[in-house]
mmCIF file of C-alpha atoms and ligand atoms in Angstrom:
data_model
loop_
_atom_site.group_PDB
_atom_site.id
_atom_site.type_symbol
_atom_site.label_atom_id
_atom_site.label_comp_id
_atom_site.label_asym_id
_atom_site.label_seq_id
_atom_site.Cartn_x
_atom_site.Cartn_y
_atom_site.Cartn_z
ATOM 1 C CA MET A 1 7.309 -10.980 -16.784
ATOM 2 C CA SER A 2 4.988 -12.914 -14.580
ATOM 3 C CA LEU A 3 5.281 -13.354 -10.864
ATOM 4 C CA LEU A 4 3.791 -16.259 -8.942
ATOM 5 C CA VAL A 5 3.238 -16.199 -5.177
ATOM 6 C CA VAL A 6 2.138 -18.910 -2.790
ATOM 7 C CA GLY A 7 1.406 -18.003 0.806
ATOM 8 C CA SER A 8 -1.315 -17.399 3.332
ATOM 9 C CA VAL A 9 -4.541 -15.478 2.861
ATOM 10 C CA ALA A 10 -5.794 -14.817 6.345
ATOM 11 C CA PHE A 11 -7.985 -13.112 8.864
ATOM 12 C CA ASP A 12 -5.694 -11.197 11.201
ATOM 13 C CA SER A 13 -6.510 -9.838 14.637
ATOM 14 C CA VAL A 14 -3.890 -7.328 15.652
ATOM 15 C CA GLU A 15 -3.280 -5.154 18.693
ATOM 16 C CA THR A 16 -0.758 -2.321 18.706
ATOM 17 C CA PRO A 17 -0.269 0.468 21.291
ATOM 18 C CA PHE A 18 -2.350 2.669 18.940
ATOM 19 C CA GLY A 19 -5.424 0.545 18.371
ATOM 20 C CA LYS A 20 -6.744 -2.829 17.407
ATOM 21 C CA ALA A 21 -8.234 -4.598 14.397
ATOM 22 C CA GLU A 22 -10.345 -7.771 14.531
ATOM 23 C CA GLU A 23 -10.469 -10.365 11.754
ATOM 24 C CA VAL A 24 -9.268 -8.032 9.038
ATOM 25 C CA LEU A 25 -7.891 -9.145 5.689
ATOM 26 C CA GLY A 26 -4.259 -10.246 6.015
ATOM 27 C CA GLY A 27 -1.907 -13.077 5.176
ATOM 28 C CA SER A 28 1.536 -13.204 3.656
ATOM 29 C CA ALA A 29 0.319 -13.725 0.078
ATOM 30 C CA THR A 30 -2.287 -10.967 0.385
ATOM 31 C CA TYR A 31 0.239 -8.332 1.480
ATOM 32 C CA PHE A 32 2.763 -9.568 -1.039
ATOM 33 C CA SER A 33 0.462 -9.580 -4.045
ATOM 34 C CA THR A 34 -1.138 -6.215 -3.247
ATOM 35 C CA SER A 35 2.307 -4.635 -3.015
ATOM 36 C CA ALA A 36 3.675 -6.372 -6.135
ATOM 37 C CA SER A 37 0.566 -5.462 -8.131
ATOM 38 C CA TYR A 38 1.896 -1.887 -8.447
ATOM 39 C CA PHE A 39 4.792 -3.234 -10.532
ATOM 40 C CA THR A 40 3.761 -6.379 -12.389
ATOM 41 C CA GLU A 41 1.158 -9.046 -13.075
ATOM 42 C CA VAL A 42 0.752 -11.311 -10.035
ATOM 43 C CA LYS A 43 -0.588 -14.855 -9.936
ATOM 44 C CA LEU A 44 -1.774 -15.929 -6.504
ATOM 45 C CA VAL A 45 -1.846 -19.469 -5.071
ATOM 46 C CA ALA A 46 -3.475 -19.922 -1.656
ATOM 47 C CA VAL A 47 -6.506 -21.387 0.049
ATOM 48 C CA VAL A 48 -9.418 -19.796 1.892
ATOM 49 C CA GLY A 49 -12.373 -21.314 3.725
ATOM 50 C CA ASP A 50 -16.079 -20.967 3.069
ATOM 51 C CA ASP A 51 -16.192 -18.074 5.545
ATOM 52 C CA PHE A 52 -14.061 -15.855 3.259
ATOM 53 C CA PRO A 53 -16.180 -12.981 1.911
ATOM 54 C CA GLU A 54 -16.369 -12.336 -1.813
ATOM 55 C CA GLU A 55 -15.583 -8.637 -1.215
ATOM 56 C CA HIS A 56 -11.998 -9.589 -0.292
ATOM 57 C CA VAL A 57 -11.637 -11.581 -3.520
ATOM 58 C CA ASP A 58 -13.059 -8.566 -5.369
ATOM 59 C CA PHE A 59 -10.421 -6.370 -3.751
ATOM 60 C CA LEU A 60 -7.625 -8.649 -5.029
ATOM 61 C CA LYS A 61 -9.199 -8.642 -8.482
ATOM 62 C CA SER A 62 -9.444 -4.842 -8.378
ATOM 63 C CA ARG A 63 -5.634 -4.822 -8.064
ATOM 64 C CA GLU A 64 -5.579 -7.043 -11.192
ATOM 65 C CA ILE A 65 -4.207 -9.980 -9.209
ATOM 66 C CA ASP A 66 -4.918 -13.282 -10.939
ATOM 67 C CA VAL A 67 -6.888 -15.335 -8.403
ATOM 68 C CA LYS A 68 -7.350 -18.493 -10.491
ATOM 69 C CA GLY A 69 -5.002 -20.221 -8.035
ATOM 70 C CA LEU A 70 -6.995 -19.150 -4.966
ATOM 71 C CA GLN A 71 -8.716 -22.357 -3.870
ATOM 72 C CA ARG A 72 -11.797 -22.420 -1.672
ATOM 73 C CA SER A 73 -12.130 -25.365 0.732
ATOM 74 C CA SER A 74 -14.833 -26.187 3.203
ATOM 75 C CA GLY A 75 -13.742 -25.113 6.658
ATOM 76 C CA LYS A 76 -12.386 -21.931 8.195
ATOM 77 C CA THR A 77 -9.846 -19.535 6.700
ATOM 78 C CA PHE A 78 -6.363 -19.319 8.287
ATOM 79 C CA ARG A 79 -6.321 -17.011 11.315
ATOM 80 C CA TRP A 80 -3.436 -15.205 12.963
ATOM 81 C CA LYS A 81 -3.581 -13.130 16.138
ATOM 82 C CA GLY A 82 -0.680 -10.906 17.103
ATOM 83 C CA ARG A 83 0.305 -8.093 19.426
ATOM 84 C CA TYR A 84 2.975 -5.411 19.180
ATOM 85 C CA ASP A 85 4.243 -3.449 22.161
ATOM 86 C CA PHE A 86 6.050 -0.122 21.855
ATOM 87 C CA ASP A 87 8.915 -1.966 20.189
ATOM 88 C CA LEU A 88 7.066 -2.331 16.916
ATOM 89 C CA ASN A 89 9.869 -4.411 15.411
ATOM 90 C CA GLN A 90 8.770 -7.430 17.410
ATOM 91 C CA ALA A 91 5.477 -9.221 16.681
ATOM 92 C CA HIS A 92 4.195 -11.426 19.484
ATOM 93 C CA THR A 93 2.081 -14.232 18.051
ATOM 94 C CA LEU A 94 -0.865 -14.915 20.344
ATOM 95 C CA ASP A 95 -2.588 -17.546 18.224
ATOM 96 C CA THR A 96 -2.152 -19.313 14.870
ATOM 97 C CA GLN A 97 -5.020 -21.383 13.473
ATOM 98 C CA LEU A 98 -3.985 -23.150 10.273
ATOM 99 C CA ASN A 99 -7.570 -24.276 9.537
ATOM 100 C CA VAL A 100 -7.867 -24.945 5.759
ATOM 101 C CA PHE A 101 -4.066 -24.733 5.408
ATOM 102 C CA ALA A 102 -3.696 -27.915 7.484
ATOM 103 C CA SER A 103 -4.899 -30.054 4.548
ATOM 104 C CA PHE A 104 -3.986 -27.723 1.667
ATOM 105 C CA LYS A 105 -2.433 -29.296 -1.429
ATOM 106 C CA PRO A 106 -1.351 -26.486 -3.735
ATOM 107 C CA GLN A 107 -2.511 -27.025 -7.329
ATOM 108 C CA ILE A 108 -0.689 -24.739 -9.711
ATOM 109 C CA PRO A 109 -2.942 -23.837 -12.645
ATOM 110 C CA GLU A 110 -1.390 -24.821 -16.008
ATOM 111 C CA GLU A 111 -1.023 -21.192 -17.100
ATOM 112 C CA TYR A 112 0.955 -20.363 -13.916
ATOM 113 C CA LYS A 113 3.605 -23.040 -14.455
ATOM 114 C CA ASP A 114 5.794 -20.939 -16.734
ATOM 115 C CA ALA A 115 6.125 -18.109 -14.195
ATOM 116 C CA GLU A 116 9.666 -16.747 -14.278
ATOM 117 C CA TYR A 117 9.646 -15.128 -10.857
ATOM 118 C CA VAL A 118 8.362 -17.116 -7.887
ATOM 119 C CA PHE A 119 7.873 -15.990 -4.313
ATOM 120 C CA LEU A 120 7.315 -18.569 -1.603
ATOM 121 C CA ALA A 121 5.704 -16.350 1.014
ATOM 122 C CA ASN A 122 5.552 -17.352 4.647
ATOM 123 C CA ILE A 123 3.739 -20.690 4.768
ATOM 124 C CA ASP A 124 4.565 -24.317 5.649
ATOM 125 C CA PRO A 125 7.941 -25.085 3.975
ATOM 126 C CA VAL A 126 6.526 -28.408 2.749
ATOM 127 C CA LEU A 127 3.905 -26.499 0.756
ATOM 128 C CA GLN A 128 6.582 -24.092 -0.517
ATOM 129 C CA LEU A 129 8.522 -27.032 -1.933
ATOM 130 C CA GLU A 130 5.408 -28.629 -3.446
ATOM 131 C CA VAL A 131 4.831 -25.428 -5.394
ATOM 132 C CA LEU A 132 8.401 -25.334 -6.582
ATOM 133 C CA LYS A 133 8.104 -28.880 -7.911
ATOM 134 C CA GLN A 134 5.177 -27.832 -10.102
ATOM 135 C CA VAL A 135 6.688 -24.756 -11.779
ATOM 136 C CA ARG A 136 8.760 -25.419 -14.897
ATOM 137 C CA LYS A 137 11.844 -23.280 -15.093
ATOM 138 C CA PRO A 138 11.694 -20.167 -12.937
ATOM 139 C CA LYS A 139 14.438 -17.607 -13.450
ATOM 140 C CA PHE A 140 14.418 -16.437 -9.830
ATOM 141 C CA VAL A 141 12.920 -17.997 -6.695
ATOM 142 C CA ALA A 142 12.718 -16.121 -3.400
ATOM 143 C CA CYS A 143 11.372 -17.325 -0.094
ATOM 144 C CA ASP A 144 10.278 -15.992 3.301
ATOM 145 C CA THR A 145 9.693 -17.812 6.570
ATOM 146 C CA MET A 146 9.222 -17.145 10.289
ATOM 147 C CA ASN A 147 9.943 -18.558 13.752
ATOM 148 C CA PHE A 148 6.753 -20.676 13.667
ATOM 149 C CA TRP A 149 8.330 -22.810 10.892
ATOM 150 C CA ILE A 150 11.968 -22.463 12.012
ATOM 151 C CA GLU A 151 10.934 -24.020 15.321
ATOM 152 C CA GLY A 152 8.188 -26.327 14.002
ATOM 153 C CA LYS A 153 9.683 -27.696 10.769
ATOM 154 C CA PRO A 154 13.435 -26.967 10.726
ATOM 155 C CA ASP A 155 14.449 -29.925 8.513
ATOM 156 C CA GLU A 156 11.706 -29.310 5.971
ATOM 157 C CA LEU A 157 12.675 -25.627 5.858
ATOM 158 C CA LYS A 158 16.334 -26.453 5.212
ATOM 159 C CA GLU A 159 15.247 -28.786 2.393
ATOM 160 C CA THR A 160 13.257 -25.973 0.744
ATOM 161 C CA LEU A 161 16.176 -23.558 1.126
ATOM 162 C CA LYS A 162 18.315 -25.773 -1.114
ATOM 163 C CA TYR A 163 16.163 -24.749 -4.079
ATOM 164 C CA VAL A 164 15.778 -20.990 -3.592
ATOM 165 C CA ASP A 165 17.906 -18.133 -4.933
ATOM 166 C CA LEU A 166 17.076 -15.673 -2.195
ATOM 167 C CA LEU A 167 15.773 -15.790 1.374
ATOM 168 C CA THR A 168 14.214 -12.801 3.154
ATOM 169 C CA ILE A 169 13.947 -13.151 6.912
ATOM 170 C CA ASN A 170 13.729 -11.011 10.059
ATOM 171 C CA GLU A 171 16.867 -10.312 12.038
ATOM 172 C CA GLY A 172 15.875 -12.380 15.098
ATOM 173 C CA GLU A 173 14.766 -15.246 12.882
ATOM 174 C CA ALA A 174 18.079 -15.211 10.996
ATOM 175 C CA ARG A 175 19.935 -15.654 14.282
ATOM 176 C CA GLU A 176 17.510 -18.406 15.300
ATOM 177 C CA LEU A 177 17.726 -20.259 11.969
ATOM 178 C CA ALA A 178 21.540 -20.215 12.006
ATOM 179 C CA LYS A 179 21.765 -20.710 15.804
ATOM 180 C CA GLU A 180 24.327 -17.921 15.708
ATOM 181 C CA PRO A 181 23.981 -14.589 17.552
ATOM 182 C CA ASN A 182 26.409 -12.638 15.332
ATOM 183 C CA LEU A 183 24.433 -11.478 12.312
ATOM 184 C CA VAL A 184 27.313 -11.540 9.821
ATOM 185 C CA LEU A 185 28.236 -15.083 10.824
ATOM 186 C CA ALA A 186 24.567 -16.079 10.832
ATOM 187 C CA ALA A 187 24.239 -14.741 7.272
ATOM 188 C CA LYS A 188 27.272 -16.744 6.128
ATOM 189 C CA LYS A 189 25.807 -19.891 7.602
ATOM 190 C CA ILE A 190 22.382 -19.339 6.018
ATOM 191 C CA LEU A 191 23.989 -18.779 2.601
ATOM 192 C CA SER A 192 25.627 -22.188 3.004
ATOM 193 C CA TYR A 193 22.117 -23.764 3.208
ATOM 194 C CA GLY A 194 21.454 -22.876 -0.451
ATOM 195 C CA PRO A 195 20.330 -19.293 -1.183
ATOM 196 C CA LYS A 196 22.822 -17.122 -3.088
ATOM 197 C CA THR A 197 21.402 -13.974 -1.542
ATOM 198 C CA LEU A 198 20.018 -13.234 1.905
ATOM 199 C CA ILE A 199 18.013 -10.173 2.900
ATOM 200 C CA VAL A 200 17.757 -9.592 6.635
ATOM 201 C CA LYS A 201 14.821 -7.343 7.562
ATOM 202 C CA ARG A 202 15.496 -5.154 10.571
ATOM 203 C CA GLY A 203 12.190 -3.298 11.026
ATOM 204 C CA GLU A 204 12.696 0.423 11.595
ATOM 205 C CA TYR A 205 16.448 -0.051 11.096
ATOM 206 C CA GLY A 206 16.028 -1.107 7.465
ATOM 207 C CA SER A 207 17.550 -4.159 5.854
ATOM 208 C CA LEU A 208 20.859 -5.789 5.002
ATOM 209 C CA MET A 209 21.599 -7.843 1.917
ATOM 210 C CA PHE A 210 24.344 -10.475 1.979
ATOM 211 C CA SER A 211 25.664 -12.138 -1.185
ATOM 212 C CA ASP A 212 28.879 -12.977 -3.022
ATOM 213 C CA SER A 213 29.125 -9.352 -4.112
ATOM 214 C CA GLY A 214 29.279 -8.174 -0.499
ATOM 215 C CA ILE A 215 26.863 -6.452 1.867
ATOM 216 C CA PHE A 216 24.324 -3.747 1.011
ATOM 217 C CA SER A 217 22.580 -1.725 3.691
ATOM 218 C CA ALA A 218 19.251 0.053 3.127
ATOM 219 C CA PRO A 219 17.559 2.266 5.714
ATOM 220 C CA ALA A 220 13.865 2.192 6.534
ATOM 221 C CA TYR A 221 11.936 5.338 5.634
ATOM 222 C CA PRO A 222 11.864 7.549 8.754
ATOM 223 C CA LEU A 223 8.108 7.723 9.314
ATOM 224 C CA GLU A 224 6.492 9.871 11.990
ATOM 225 C CA SER A 225 3.612 7.483 12.455
ATOM 226 C CA VAL A 226 3.960 3.735 12.322
ATOM 227 C CA PHE A 227 0.512 2.388 13.040
ATOM 228 C CA ASP A 228 0.648 -1.353 12.383
ATOM 229 C CA PRO A 229 3.775 -3.235 11.267
ATOM 230 C CA THR A 230 1.829 -6.354 10.210
ATOM 231 C CA GLY A 231 2.699 -7.240 6.639
ATOM 232 C CA ALA A 232 5.800 -5.038 6.506
ATOM 233 C CA GLY A 233 7.932 -8.021 5.486
ATOM 234 C CA ASP A 234 5.485 -9.195 2.837
ATOM 235 C CA SER A 235 4.896 -5.768 1.341
ATOM 236 C CA PHE A 236 8.698 -5.350 1.273
ATOM 237 C CA ALA A 237 8.985 -8.641 -0.604
ATOM 238 C CA GLY A 238 6.138 -7.618 -2.946
ATOM 239 C CA GLY A 239 7.844 -4.371 -3.957
ATOM 240 C CA PHE A 240 11.171 -6.192 -4.264
ATOM 241 C CA MET A 241 9.951 -9.086 -6.432
ATOM 242 C CA GLY A 242 7.417 -6.947 -8.309
ATOM 243 C CA TYR A 243 10.144 -4.558 -9.433
ATOM 244 C CA LEU A 244 12.559 -7.354 -10.421
ATOM 245 C CA SER A 245 9.863 -9.131 -12.393
ATOM 246 C CA ASN A 246 8.917 -5.851 -14.090
ATOM 247 C CA ILE A 247 12.438 -5.101 -15.293
ATOM 248 C CA GLY A 248 13.294 -8.776 -15.954
ATOM 249 C CA ASN A 249 16.826 -8.443 -14.650
ATOM 250 C CA ILE A 250 18.496 -9.806 -11.513
ATOM 251 C CA SER A 251 21.861 -8.035 -11.597
ATOM 252 C CA ASP A 252 23.350 -6.812 -8.310
ATOM 253 C CA GLY A 253 22.410 -3.214 -9.230
ATOM 254 C CA SER A 254 18.775 -4.187 -9.919
ATOM 255 C CA ILE A 255 18.571 -6.134 -6.667
ATOM 256 C CA ARG A 256 19.732 -3.023 -4.795
ATOM 257 C CA GLN A 257 17.067 -0.884 -6.515
ATOM 258 C CA ALA A 258 14.486 -3.585 -5.782
ATOM 259 C CA ILE A 259 15.394 -3.473 -2.078
ATOM 260 C CA ILE A 260 14.587 0.240 -2.067
ATOM 261 C CA PHE A 261 11.236 -0.347 -3.822
ATOM 262 C CA GLY A 262 10.545 -3.017 -1.201
ATOM 263 C CA SER A 263 11.365 -0.561 1.575
ATOM 264 C CA VAL A 264 9.096 2.056 -0.055
ATOM 265 C CA MET A 265 6.129 -0.350 -0.142
ATOM 266 C CA ALA A 266 6.719 -1.487 3.449
ATOM 267 C CA SER A 267 6.783 2.143 4.578
ATOM 268 C CA PHE A 268 3.353 2.813 3.025
ATOM 269 C CA ASN A 269 1.971 -0.410 4.475
ATOM 270 C CA VAL A 270 2.839 0.282 8.117
ATOM 271 C CA GLU A 271 1.052 3.635 8.090
ATOM 272 C CA ASP A 272 -2.333 1.933 8.612
ATOM 273 C CA PHE A 273 -4.030 -1.336 9.656
ATOM 274 C CA SER A 274 -4.547 -4.275 7.280
ATOM 275 C CA LEU A 275 -4.063 -3.362 3.594
ATOM 276 C CA ASN A 276 -5.290 0.218 4.098
ATOM 277 C CA GLY A 277 -1.875 1.893 3.810
ATOM 278 C CA MET A 278 -1.198 0.293 0.439
ATOM 279 C CA LYS A 279 -4.469 -0.201 -1.334
ATOM 280 C CA ASP A 280 -4.981 3.210 -2.970
ATOM 281 C CA LEU A 281 -1.500 4.299 -4.013
ATOM 282 C CA ASN A 282 -0.411 5.459 -7.419
ATOM 283 C CA TYR A 283 2.931 4.808 -9.084
ATOM 284 C CA LYS A 284 3.948 8.480 -8.868
ATOM 285 C CA GLU A 285 3.763 8.402 -5.045
ATOM 286 C CA ILE A 286 5.867 5.240 -5.042
ATOM 287 C CA GLU A 287 8.513 6.815 -7.300
ATOM 288 C CA GLU A 288 8.545 9.983 -5.218
ATOM 289 C CA ARG A 289 9.310 8.007 -2.052
ATOM 290 C CA PHE A 290 11.986 6.033 -3.944
ATOM 291 C CA LYS A 291 13.678 9.370 -4.729
ATOM 292 C CA GLU A 292 13.424 10.404 -1.085
ATOM 293 C CA PHE A 293 15.313 7.218 -0.190
ATOM 294 C CA LYS A 294 18.031 8.268 -2.617
ATOM 295 C CA ARG A 295 18.295 11.681 -0.918
ATOM 296 C CA LEU A 296 18.248 10.026 2.504
ATOM 297 C CA THR A 297 21.287 7.894 1.826
ATOM 298 C CA HIS A 298 23.280 10.033 -0.612
ATOM 299 C CA PHE A 299 26.671 11.399 0.373
ATOM 300 C CA GLU A 300 29.625 12.714 -1.627
ATOM 301 C CA ASP A 301 32.729 10.648 -2.240
ATOM 302 C CA LEU A 302 36.054 11.910 -0.837
HETATM 303 P P1 AMP B 401 4.818 -9.984 8.210
HETATM 304 O O1 AMP B 401 5.022 -9.422 6.843
HETATM 305 O O2 AMP B 401 5.977 -10.797 8.649
HETATM 306 O O3 AMP B 401 4.351 -8.966 9.204
HETATM 307 O O4 AMP B 401 3.632 -11.074 8.047
HETATM 308 C C1 AMP B 401 2.345 -10.875 8.578
HETATM 309 C C2 AMP B 401 1.347 -11.853 7.964
HETATM 310 O O5 AMP B 401 1.827 -13.200 8.088
HETATM 311 C C3 AMP B 401 0.025 -11.778 8.668
HETATM 312 O O6 AMP B 401 -0.920 -11.170 7.814
HETATM 313 C C4 AMP B 401 -0.340 -13.232 9.006
HETATM 314 O O7 AMP B 401 -1.628 -13.585 8.575
HETATM 315 C C5 AMP B 401 0.712 -14.059 8.297
HETATM 316 N N1 AMP B 401 1.172 -15.178 9.124
HETATM 317 C C6 AMP B 401 1.439 -15.185 10.467
HETATM 318 N N2 AMP B 401 1.847 -16.395 10.874
HETATM 319 C C7 AMP B 401 1.851 -17.213 9.771
HETATM 320 C C8 AMP B 401 2.191 -18.585 9.532
HETATM 321 N N3 AMP B 401 2.591 -19.388 10.539
HETATM 322 N N4 AMP B 401 2.094 -19.057 8.265
HETATM 323 C C9 AMP B 401 1.699 -18.253 7.264
HETATM 324 N N5 AMP B 401 1.358 -16.952 7.415
HETATM 325 C C10 AMP B 401 1.428 -16.417 8.653
#
């Protein structure tokens, strides 16, 4: 089944305690679609400026990502600059330049409108909602966001949340969105805004899913070298939505499996800068790490 994503395609400049990268390929939709491309057909909606090199578009095409929805506008591509200290769970945004995103009007190509799975990656919540208005009858809509929008456009974000099935968000951002320090209470409050399911991403501590069927806890893969956490959330979402779209089923059991595939993809992604940790994988490596997750969390019943 097909999967549509709208989000940012960006130039990222990132500093971690282990090195730095300047103006490398990034963006929420880029990480998401690269990750999801290992599971399903992905249709990408975003905008880039006239400074965006063709080689990056060729990379997306090489992953068989449909880029018909990637618009090119005159102006500069979105830029994000961030720094991580030794606590790699916390990104410090140094600069955000919306550039061509400031005047972006998403146009969903006709052949994308029947997409059954939709992911609204981190982007202005107004644009997320505009995309949702153009798709016909999606079976499952998930959404991501961040503090930039929680603080900058809280009402617009809450409006978008009314129409999504699932929200994925970082732990600190969940507390901020709900204005509630206790995570369980924060989750309850966020579910009352609209989504039926909430996934709270907790960096190296894994993730928690909250829904009517209870709470599910998934660990993060215990890596010896985490190089650059940028895109961890989006590659998680890509593995998660890519798997669900591939199997065409959104039962509680499938959502749990999808969370593990998301965690697998995030673990590959953080092993290198930009898309380097994820761009040359094969499905066997992904399945092998999925099985390692099973061993990691398995214990016998009483
Ligand atoms: P994450 O998966 O949360 O690490 O997301 C990292 C990506 O989000 C980076 O590649 C950035 O280009 C992108 N990003 C950062 N800030 C924003 C924003 N305000 N809107 C859209 N995308 C953003």
